[in-house]
Backbone as JSON, one array per atom type, in Angstrom:
{
  "sequence": "MNQLETSSHGAACKQLWEALSEVGVPTHLIRLIRSLYYDQEATVRTRYGDTERFKIKRVPDKDASSFLFNLYAKVILRKLDLDDLSIGVEICGRTISNLRYSDDTTLLAESEKDLKNLILKLKEESKKMELFLNIKKTKIINITNKKVHIKINNEETELVDSFVFLGSLIDHSGGSTAEIKCRLAPGHAAMVSMDQIWKCKDHQTKAYHCHCVPNHNIWL",
  "N": [[-80.04, -0.2, 20.52], [-83.46, -0.45, 21.21], [-86.51, 0.98, 22.4], [-89.69, -0.04, 23.27], [-92.96, 1.28, 23.52], [-96.2, 1.71, 24.99], [-99.27, 3.37, 24.07], [-100.39, 6.4, 25.69], [-102.45, 5.41, 27.18], [-102.11, 2.76, 27.74], [-102.08, -0.72, 26.68], [-103.94, -2.09, 23.91], [-106.84, -4.07, 24.45], [-107.85, -6.11, 22.72], [-105.69, -6.8, 20.99], [-103.96, -7.78, 22.91], [-105.24, -10.09, 23.93], [-105.18, -11.68, 21.65], [-102.42, -11.94, 21.36], [-101.76, -13.42, 23.64], [-103.03, -15.8, 23.03], [-101.57, -16.61, 20.77], [-99.05, -17.24, 21.81], [-99.58, -19.51, 23.15], [-101.03, -19.57, 25.55], [-103.4, -21.07, 27.66], [-106.95, -21.17, 26.96], [-108.73, -20.87, 29.13], [-107.2, -19.51, 30.99], [-106.76, -17.12, 29.67], [-109.35, -16.15, 29.65], [-109.66, -15.77, 32.36], [-107.81, -13.7, 32.88], [-108.93, -11.73, 31.28], [-111.27, -11.28, 32.66], [-110.41, -9.77, 34.76], [-110.29, -7.23, 33.8], [-112.68, -6.77, 32.55], [-115.5, -4.78, 32.21], [-114.71, -3.06, 34.24], [-114.18, -0.37, 36.56], [-112.52, 2.7, 37.37], [-110.83, 5.21, 39.35], [-109.06, 8.27, 39.7], [-106.88, 9.56, 42.06], [-106.24, 12.79, 43.06], [-104.59, 15.81, 44.21], [-106.65, 17.49, 44.51], [-108.75, 15.96, 45.06], [-110.78, 13.01, 44.34], [-111.27, 11.83, 40.99], [-114.08, 11.55, 38.69], [-115.63, 8.35, 38.27], [-114.54, 6.02, 35.78], [-114.71, 3.91, 32.84], [-112.55, 1.1, 32.29], [-110.82, 0.65, 29.45], [-108.52, -0.23, 28.31], [-105.67, -2.31, 28.86], [-103.17, -2.16, 31.52], [-99.91, -0.53, 31.13], [-96.38, -1.4, 30.63], [-95.25, -0.8, 33.13], [-97.15, -1.4, 35.01], [-97.94, -3.97, 34.39], [-95.76, -5.95, 33.63], [-95.27, -8.57, 32.75], [-97.33, -9.21, 30.9], [-96.75, -7.27, 29.03], [-94.26, -8.12, 28.11], [-94.96, -10.39, 26.69], [-96.25, -9.24, 24.57], [-94.07, -8.04, 23.16], [-92.69, -10.34, 22.46], [-94.4, -11.65, 20.65], [-94.44, -9.79, 18.58], [-91.78, -9.88, 17.57], [-91.75, -12.48, 16.67], [-93.4, -12.29, 14.45], [-91.82, -10.9, 12.73], [-90.27, -12.64, 11.29], [-87.46, -13.24, 11.44], [-85.57, -15.19, 10.88], [-85.88, -15.76, 8.19], [-85.04, -13.41, 7.07], [-82.3, -13.39, 7.2], [-80.57, -11.74, 8.64], [-78.3, -10.47, 10.99], [-75.85, -11.21, 13.57], [-73.26, -13.52, 13.5], [-72.69, -15.85, 15.98], [-70.89, -18.24, 17.54], [-71.65, -20.08, 15.55], [-74.35, -19.59, 15.28], [-76.88, -17.38, 14.1], [-77.54, -14.39, 15.49], [-79.99, -12.05, 15.98], [-81.35, -10.41, 17.7], [-81.68, -9.25, 21.08], [-83.58, -9.5, 23.93], [-85.09, -7.87, 26.69], [-87.53, -7.23, 28.91], [-88.98, -4.15, 28.08], [-86.93, -3.33, 26.54], [-85.25, -3.73, 23.55], [-82.62, -5.12, 21.82], [-81.14, -4.86, 18.76], [-79.22, -6.63, 16.36], [-76.88, -6.35, 13.75], [-74.9, -6.67, 10.74], [-74.43, -4.61, 9.01], [-75.12, -1.16, 8.16], [-77.34, -0.86, 6.53], [-78.77, -3.27, 6.91], [-79.39, -3.03, 9.63], [-81.03, -0.76, 9.7], [-83.14, -1.76, 8.21], [-84.1, -3.74, 9.94], [-84.97, -2.15, 12.1], [-87.01, -0.62, 10.92], [-88.84, -2.65, 10.21], [-89.44, -3.64, 12.74], [-90.65, -1.4, 13.84], [-92.89, -1.17, 12.18], [-94.34, -3.59, 12.63], [-94.77, -3.31, 15.35], [-96.48, -1.14, 15.47], [-98.83, -2.24, 14.47], [-99.63, -3.71, 16.62], [-100.25, -1.77, 18.31], [-98.11, -0.7, 19.69], [-95.38, 1.52, 20.15], [-92.41, 2.72, 18.7], [-89.9, 4.31, 20.4], [-88.07, 6.75, 19.22], [-86.38, 8.66, 20.3], [-85.3, 7.42, 22.48], [-83.9, 5.45, 21.35], [-80.83, 4.0, 20.74], [-77.72, 3.75, 18.98], [-74.9, 1.74, 18.5], [-71.7, 1.28, 17.16], [-69.41, -1.13, 16.28], [-67.05, -0.41, 14.99], [-64.88, 1.96, 13.33], [-66.37, 3.44, 11.65], [-68.77, 5.93, 10.89], [-72.23, 5.96, 11.6], [-75.38, 6.7, 10.26], [-78.66, 6.77, 10.78], [-81.93, 7.36, 9.9], [-85.24, 7.59, 11.04], [-88.38, 8.16, 10.04], [-87.64, 10.82, 9.47], [-86.32, 11.42, 11.79], [-83.28, 11.36, 13.35], [-81.43, 8.7, 14.64], [-79.6, 8.33, 17.7], [-76.09, 8.1, 17.85], [-73.96, 6.38, 19.91], [-71.1, 5.98, 22.12], [-71.06, 4.08, 24.06], [-73.19, 1.98, 26.11], [-75.33, 0.86, 28.79], [-76.2, -2.43, 29.3], [-78.28, -4.7, 30.73], [-76.94, -4.29, 33.16], [-74.27, -4.37, 32.45], [-71.51, -2.71, 30.95], [-71.36, -1.8, 27.65], [-69.17, -1.07, 25.09], [-67.9, 0.76, 22.17], [-65.55, -0.42, 21.35], [-65.74, -3.1, 21.61], [-64.49, -4.62, 23.48], [-63.69, -5.59, 26.93], [-62.53, -3.79, 28.62], [-63.55, -1.25, 29.41], [-65.77, -2.05, 30.91], [-64.53, -3.43, 33.03], [-63.1, -1.34, 34.26], [-65.26, 0.2, 35.03], [-66.41, -1.44, 36.96], [-64.39, -1.5, 38.87], [-64.23, 1.12, 39.72], [-66.2, 2.02, 41.79], [-65.23, 0.64, 44.09], [-62.64, 1.68, 44.3], [-63.24, 4.37, 44.76], [-64.49, 4.18, 47.25], [-62.36, 3.34, 48.87], [-60.64, 5.55, 48.64], [-62.17, 7.52, 49.89], [-61.88, 6.77, 52.52], [-59.3, 7.31, 53.1], [-58.07, 9.09, 54.94], [-58.65, 7.86, 57.33], [-57.18, 5.48, 57.16], [-54.58, 6.47, 57.24], [-54.4, 7.81, 59.63], [-52.94, 8.03, 62.87], [-53.86, 8.3, 65.39], [-56.15, 7.05, 66.14], [-57.89, 4.97, 68.41], [-57.81, 1.58, 68.78], [-59.12, -1.7, 69.36], [-57.28, -4.53, 70.32], [-57.21, -7.84, 69.31], [-56.64, -11.17, 70.3], [-55.91, -13.88, 68.42], [-56.37, -17.32, 68.35], [-55.28, -20.34, 67.04], [-56.49, -23.5, 67.04], [-55.39, -26.72, 66.69], [-57.04, -29.39, 64.98], [-58.63, -32.53, 64.29], [-60.14, -34.38, 61.71], [-62.32, -37.08, 61.73], [-63.18, -39.76, 59.79], [-65.75, -42.03, 59.31]],
  "CA": [[-81.04, -0.58, 21.5], [-84.74, 0.2, 20.98], [-87.46, 0.86, 23.49], [-91.08, -0.06, 22.84], [-93.86, 1.91, 24.48], [-97.61, 1.73, 24.66], [-99.8, 4.72, 24.06], [-100.52, 6.94, 27.04], [-103.55, 4.76, 27.87], [-101.84, 1.35, 27.88], [-102.19, -1.56, 25.49], [-105.3, -2.43, 23.5], [-107.22, -5.38, 24.96], [-108.02, -7.08, 21.64], [-104.36, -7.26, 20.58], [-103.36, -8.54, 24.01], [-105.82, -11.44, 23.99], [-104.65, -12.4, 20.49], [-101.02, -12.26, 21.64], [-101.74, -14.51, 24.62], [-103.42, -17.02, 22.32], [-100.49, -16.99, 19.85], [-97.92, -17.82, 22.54], [-100.0, -20.78, 23.72], [-101.69, -19.48, 26.85], [-104.69, -21.75, 27.6], [-108.12, -20.3, 26.83], [-109.34, -20.56, 30.43], [-106.39, -18.49, 31.65], [-107.03, -15.85, 28.99], [-110.64, -15.68, 30.16], [-109.44, -15.3, 33.73], [-107.16, -12.39, 32.81], [-109.91, -10.79, 30.72], [-112.26, -10.95, 33.7], [-109.84, -8.76, 35.64], [-110.47, -5.91, 33.19], [-113.99, -6.64, 31.94], [-116.5, -3.94, 32.86], [-114.13, -2.51, 35.46], [-114.13, 1.08, 36.66], [-111.41, 3.21, 38.18], [-110.82, 6.64, 39.65], [-107.71, 8.78, 39.93], [-106.83, 10.46, 43.21], [-105.37, 13.95, 42.9], [-104.56, 16.65, 45.41], [-107.93, 18.2, 44.59], [-109.79, 14.98, 45.32], [-110.9, 11.91, 43.38], [-111.99, 12.12, 39.76], [-115.25, 10.72, 38.46], [-115.3, 6.99, 37.87], [-114.56, 5.81, 34.33], [-114.52, 2.53, 32.41], [-111.21, 0.72, 31.84], [-110.92, 0.1, 28.1], [-107.21, -0.72, 27.89], [-104.92, -2.91, 29.96], [-102.06, -1.29, 31.92], [-98.68, -0.63, 30.35], [-95.33, -2.27, 31.15], [-94.95, -0.5, 34.52], [-98.15, -2.03, 35.86], [-98.09, -5.38, 34.02], [-94.57, -6.21, 32.82], [-95.35, -9.9, 32.13], [-98.17, -9.11, 29.71], [-96.04, -6.44, 28.06], [-93.2, -8.94, 27.53], [-95.59, -11.26, 25.7], [-96.46, -8.38, 23.4], [-92.81, -7.91, 22.42], [-92.34, -11.66, 21.92], [-95.24, -11.9, 19.48], [-94.0, -8.88, 17.51], [-90.55, -10.39, 16.98], [-92.1, -13.69, 15.92], [-94.0, -11.9, 13.17], [-90.8, -10.31, 11.86], [-89.63, -13.71, 10.5], [-86.05, -12.86, 11.39], [-84.77, -16.27, 10.28], [-85.98, -15.63, 6.73], [-84.35, -12.19, 6.63], [-80.85, -13.65, 7.19], [-79.91, -10.56, 9.19], [-77.84, -10.66, 12.35], [-74.42, -11.42, 13.79], [-73.0, -14.94, 13.76], [-72.01, -16.11, 17.24], [-70.8, -19.69, 17.78], [-72.38, -20.82, 14.53], [-75.76, -19.2, 15.23], [-77.11, -15.99, 13.74], [-78.31, -13.7, 16.53], [-80.46, -10.76, 15.45], [-81.95, -9.56, 18.73], [-81.63, -9.59, 22.49], [-84.73, -8.82, 24.53], [-85.33, -7.89, 28.13], [-88.62, -6.31, 29.2], [-89.34, -3.31, 26.94], [-85.71, -3.0, 25.8], [-84.92, -4.69, 22.49], [-81.35, -4.83, 21.17], [-81.05, -5.46, 17.43], [-77.84, -6.85, 15.92], [-76.74, -6.47, 12.3], [-73.52, -6.49, 10.28], [-74.32, -3.42, 8.17], [-76.07, -0.08, 8.44], [-78.55, -1.14, 5.76], [-79.51, -4.34, 7.59], [-79.89, -2.52, 10.9], [-82.17, 0.12, 9.4], [-84.22, -2.64, 7.78], [-84.66, -4.35, 11.15], [-85.67, -1.13, 12.88], [-88.25, -0.27, 10.21], [-89.77, -3.77, 10.33], [-89.89, -3.67, 14.13], [-91.56, -0.27, 14.0], [-94.13, -1.47, 11.45], [-95.09, -4.64, 13.34], [-95.17, -2.77, 16.66], [-97.63, -0.26, 15.26], [-100.01, -3.09, 14.3], [-100.02, -4.15, 17.96], [-100.43, -0.52, 19.05], [-96.9, -0.32, 20.42], [-94.71, 2.56, 19.38], [-90.96, 2.77, 18.87], [-89.46, 5.62, 20.88], [-86.82, 7.05, 18.52], [-85.51, 9.46, 21.17], [-84.63, 6.51, 23.4], [-83.21, 4.45, 20.55], [-79.4, 4.29, 20.63], [-76.97, 2.89, 18.07], [-73.46, 1.63, 18.77], [-71.03, 0.66, 16.02], [-68.13, -1.72, 16.7], [-66.02, -0.05, 14.0], [-64.62, 3.4, 13.34], [-67.24, 4.07, 10.66], [-69.93, 6.64, 11.41], [-73.5, 5.43, 11.13], [-76.47, 7.67, 10.32], [-79.93, 6.13, 10.46], [-83.09, 8.21, 10.16], [-86.54, 6.94, 11.04], [-89.39, 9.23, 9.95], [-86.9, 12.1, 9.52], [-85.67, 11.56, 13.09], [-82.01, 10.63, 13.33], [-81.12, 7.99, 15.87], [-78.36, 8.8, 18.34], [-74.94, 7.2, 17.84], [-73.28, 6.5, 21.2], [-69.87, 5.2, 22.27], [-71.3, 2.99, 25.01], [-74.46, 2.0, 26.84], [-75.41, -0.19, 29.8], [-77.18, -3.46, 28.96], [-78.4, -5.68, 31.81], [-75.94, -4.02, 34.19], [-72.91, -4.42, 31.91], [-71.18, -1.6, 30.06], [-70.97, -2.2, 26.3], [-68.6, 0.09, 24.4], [-67.71, 0.6, 20.73], [-64.35, -1.19, 21.05], [-66.08, -4.51, 21.63], [-63.73, -5.29, 24.53], [-64.23, -5.54, 28.29], [-61.74, -2.87, 29.43], [-64.43, -0.23, 30.0], [-66.59, -2.71, 31.92], [-63.68, -3.7, 34.2], [-62.87, -0.05, 34.92], [-66.53, 0.6, 35.65], [-66.6, -2.27, 38.16], [-63.38, -1.15, 39.87], [-64.36, 2.52, 40.15], [-66.85, 2.19, 43.09], [-64.33, 0.18, 45.15], [-61.55, 2.65, 44.43], [-63.8, 5.58, 45.37], [-64.72, 3.9, 48.67], [-61.06, 3.32, 49.54], [-60.13, 6.92, 48.69], [-62.94, 8.26, 50.88], [-61.42, 6.38, 53.86], [-57.85, 7.48, 53.11], [-57.64, 9.74, 56.18], [-58.74, 6.88, 58.42], [-56.06, 4.55, 57.04], [-53.32, 7.14, 57.55], [-54.43, 8.41, 60.97], [-52.27, 7.23, 63.9], [-54.42, 8.66, 66.69], [-57.36, 6.27, 66.45], [-57.73, 3.88, 69.36], [-58.44, 0.34, 68.31], [-58.98, -2.84, 70.25], [-56.46, -5.62, 69.78], [-57.77, -9.15, 69.61], [-55.7, -12.28, 70.16], [-56.51, -15.01, 67.72], [-55.71, -18.59, 68.64], [-55.62, -21.43, 66.14], [-56.42, -24.77, 67.75], [-55.37, -27.84, 65.74], [-58.14, -30.33, 65.12], [-58.56, -33.64, 63.35], [-61.42, -34.91, 61.24], [-62.36, -38.54, 61.72], [-64.2, -40.24, 58.86], [-66.15, -43.4, 59.6]],
  "C": [[-82.3, 0.23, 21.25], [-85.61, 0.02, 22.2], [-88.87, 0.96, 22.94], [-91.94, 0.53, 23.93], [-95.29, 1.75, 24.01], [-98.03, 3.18, 24.49], [-99.99, 5.16, 25.5], [-101.61, 6.24, 27.85], [-103.32, 3.26, 28.04], [-102.06, 0.6, 26.58], [-103.64, -1.91, 25.19], [-105.62, -3.86, 23.92], [-107.26, -6.44, 23.86], [-106.68, -7.66, 21.21], [-103.71, -8.11, 21.66], [-103.92, -9.95, 24.05], [-105.33, -12.29, 22.82], [-103.2, -12.82, 20.72], [-100.91, -13.41, 22.62], [-102.08, -15.83, 23.95], [-102.29, -17.52, 21.43], [-99.32, -17.64, 20.57], [-98.32, -19.08, 23.29], [-100.61, -20.74, 25.09], [-103.07, -20.14, 26.75], [-105.87, -20.78, 27.62], [-108.7, -19.91, 28.18], [-108.53, -19.52, 31.2], [-106.59, -17.12, 31.0], [-108.35, -15.27, 29.48], [-110.5, -15.12, 31.57], [-108.82, -13.9, 33.74], [-108.13, -11.34, 32.27], [-110.92, -10.35, 31.77], [-111.74, -9.89, 34.67], [-110.1, -7.35, 35.13], [-111.87, -5.69, 32.64], [-114.92, -5.8, 32.81], [-116.0, -3.37, 34.2], [-114.1, -0.98, 35.39], [-112.97, 1.49, 37.55], [-111.6, 4.7, 38.43], [-109.39, 7.05, 39.96], [-107.74, 9.77, 41.09], [-105.81, 11.57, 42.95], [-105.38, 14.77, 44.18], [-105.84, 17.46, 45.58], [-109.08, 17.25, 44.9], [-109.82, 13.9, 44.25], [-111.69, 12.35, 42.15], [-113.25, 11.28, 39.68], [-114.82, 9.34, 37.98], [-115.44, 6.83, 36.36], [-114.27, 4.35, 34.02], [-113.08, 2.3, 31.98], [-111.35, 0.02, 30.49], [-109.61, -0.48, 27.6], [-106.51, -1.29, 29.09], [-103.74, -2.01, 30.3], [-100.83, -1.49, 31.05], [-97.65, -1.46, 31.1], [-95.03, -2.03, 32.62], [-95.92, -1.19, 35.47], [-98.29, -3.52, 35.58], [-96.96, -5.78, 33.08], [-94.65, -7.57, 32.11], [-96.17, -9.85, 30.84], [-97.48, -8.29, 28.62], [-94.94, -7.24, 27.37], [-93.77, -9.89, 26.46], [-95.88, -10.49, 24.41], [-95.22, -8.35, 22.52], [-92.42, -9.24, 21.78], [-93.12, -11.96, 20.65], [-94.8, -11.03, 18.31], [-92.77, -9.43, 16.81], [-90.79, -11.7, 16.23], [-92.62, -13.34, 14.53], [-92.99, -11.28, 12.22], [-90.15, -11.34, 10.94], [-88.15, -13.43, 10.32], [-85.17, -13.93, 10.75], [-84.77, -16.17, 8.76], [-85.23, -14.42, 6.21], [-82.84, -12.38, 6.51], [-80.06, -12.41, 7.63], [-79.51, -10.85, 10.63], [-76.34, -10.83, 12.4], [-74.2, -12.88, 14.15], [-72.15, -15.1, 15.01], [-72.06, -17.61, 17.5], [-71.67, -20.48, 16.8], [-73.86, -20.49, 14.42], [-75.87, -17.73, 14.88], [-78.05, -15.35, 14.76], [-78.7, -12.32, 16.01], [-81.05, -9.85, 16.52], [-81.73, -10.14, 20.11], [-82.74, -8.81, 23.17], [-84.72, -8.95, 26.04], [-86.35, -6.81, 28.45], [-88.94, -5.49, 27.95], [-88.12, -2.89, 26.13], [-85.39, -4.11, 24.8], [-83.63, -4.26, 21.81], [-81.29, -5.59, 19.85], [-79.6, -5.53, 16.99], [-77.81, -7.03, 14.41], [-75.3, -6.18, 11.91], [-73.34, -5.25, 9.42], [-75.37, -2.4, 8.56], [-77.4, -0.34, 7.74], [-79.41, -2.19, 6.45], [-80.13, -3.84, 8.89], [-81.11, -1.63, 10.68], [-83.38, -0.7, 8.98], [-84.9, -3.29, 8.97], [-85.49, -3.35, 11.94], [-87.01, -0.78, 12.24], [-89.29, -1.39, 10.32], [-90.31, -3.88, 11.75], [-90.91, -2.56, 14.38], [-92.92, -0.56, 13.36], [-94.97, -2.5, 12.19], [-95.57, -4.15, 14.7], [-96.42, -1.92, 16.54], [-98.92, -1.06, 15.11], [-100.54, -3.56, 15.65], [-100.23, -2.96, 18.89], [-99.32, -0.29, 20.07], [-96.13, 0.64, 19.53], [-93.23, 2.61, 19.73], [-90.55, 4.19, 19.25], [-88.09, 5.92, 20.27], [-85.85, 7.81, 19.42], [-84.75, 8.59, 22.16], [-83.9, 5.39, 22.67], [-81.76, 4.86, 20.35], [-78.74, 3.28, 19.69], [-75.5, 2.91, 18.45], [-72.84, 0.83, 17.64], [-69.66, 0.16, 16.46], [-67.11, -1.57, 15.59], [-65.8, 1.45, 14.12], [-65.53, 4.16, 12.38], [-68.44, 4.73, 11.34], [-71.2, 6.09, 10.78], [-74.58, 6.5, 11.3], [-77.75, 6.98, 9.85], [-81.07, 7.05, 10.86], [-84.37, 7.39, 10.06], [-87.59, 8.04, 11.1], [-88.75, 10.61, 10.15], [-86.31, 12.39, 10.89], [-84.4, 10.72, 13.09], [-81.76, 9.98, 14.68], [-79.75, 8.42, 16.4], [-77.28, 7.72, 18.3], [-74.14, 7.43, 19.12], [-72.02, 5.64, 21.21], [-70.05, 4.01, 23.19], [-72.71, 3.1, 25.57], [-74.46, 0.81, 27.79], [-76.53, -1.15, 29.4], [-77.15, -4.54, 30.02], [-77.28, -5.53, 32.84], [-74.5, -4.04, 33.71], [-72.7, -3.28, 30.91], [-70.67, -2.14, 28.73], [-70.4, -0.98, 25.6], [-68.24, -0.26, 22.95], [-66.46, -0.2, 20.38], [-64.63, -2.69, 21.0], [-65.34, -5.29, 22.7], [-64.39, -5.14, 25.89], [-63.47, -4.57, 29.19], [-62.62, -1.84, 30.13], [-65.29, -0.82, 31.1], [-65.79, -2.98, 33.19], [-63.41, -2.41, 34.98], [-64.12, 0.43, 35.65], [-66.78, -0.17, 36.94], [-65.62, -1.87, 39.27], [-63.59, 0.24, 40.46], [-65.06, 2.68, 41.5], [-65.97, 1.76, 44.26], [-63.2, 1.15, 45.39], [-62.04, 3.92, 45.12], [-64.04, 5.38, 46.87], [-63.41, 3.89, 49.46], [-60.49, 4.73, 49.68], [-60.86, 7.73, 49.75], [-62.52, 7.94, 52.31], [-59.92, 6.56, 54.01], [-57.35, 8.1, 54.42], [-57.69, 8.78, 57.36], [-57.56, 5.92, 58.37], [-54.75, 5.19, 57.51], [-53.26, 7.72, 58.96], [-53.81, 7.47, 62.0], [-52.83, 7.48, 65.28], [-55.66, 7.86, 67.06], [-57.02, 5.15, 67.42], [-58.5, 2.66, 68.85], [-58.21, -0.77, 69.31], [-58.16, -3.93, 69.56], [-57.05, -6.95, 70.23], [-56.7, -10.21, 69.39], [-56.43, -13.45, 69.52], [-55.7, -16.27, 68.01], [-56.21, -19.64, 67.66], [-55.42, -22.75, 66.87], [-56.45, -25.9, 66.73], [-56.52, -28.81, 66.01], [-58.0, -31.41, 64.05], [-59.98, -34.06, 62.96], [-61.33, -36.42, 61.16], [-63.51, -38.98, 60.81], [-64.5, -41.7, 59.17], [-66.78, -44.02, 58.36]]
}
């Protein structure tokens, strides 16, 4: 799993307008979005007071404008030409090379070499769009017993046994046992925390009489 990030000042406007055009956003809508940032000024409020006003030269990052950031990632993956690379994992007759959600991009490959190739190409194309691959937040999981060592710019990516993707626990075994245990754990913990209540015989409770009255449905 890789995480893309903008620079500390957000995304560059020029690249964003080009990305919107590439995904088919109508020109009049691009102009409307550009007008939101054109010749705009801002100030930052601190505990010492407000800073001097300054021009906005870059659009906000994913935390302030997640939709625009998602378009960025979509355009980058289009430029990778993943279909021509023939890299990925075959699922139901289709080769899947990536899963994307917001700024998290999961790359799939059958070998260490292919995976490193994907990461390097993603890093290269991201840099052209002024997005940067955060190696420290990049995790690798291997569905085999073989150890994987991938270095990007002399930084070794972390090999993990499991990670959470879209709320589901993915582990190196490729099964669902860990996910099931993870789902059951909160319920079990809640029941254990109420153990004294279940076993206590001194609590006073109200008894309710339930009556079931037979009824018939008539269809006309």
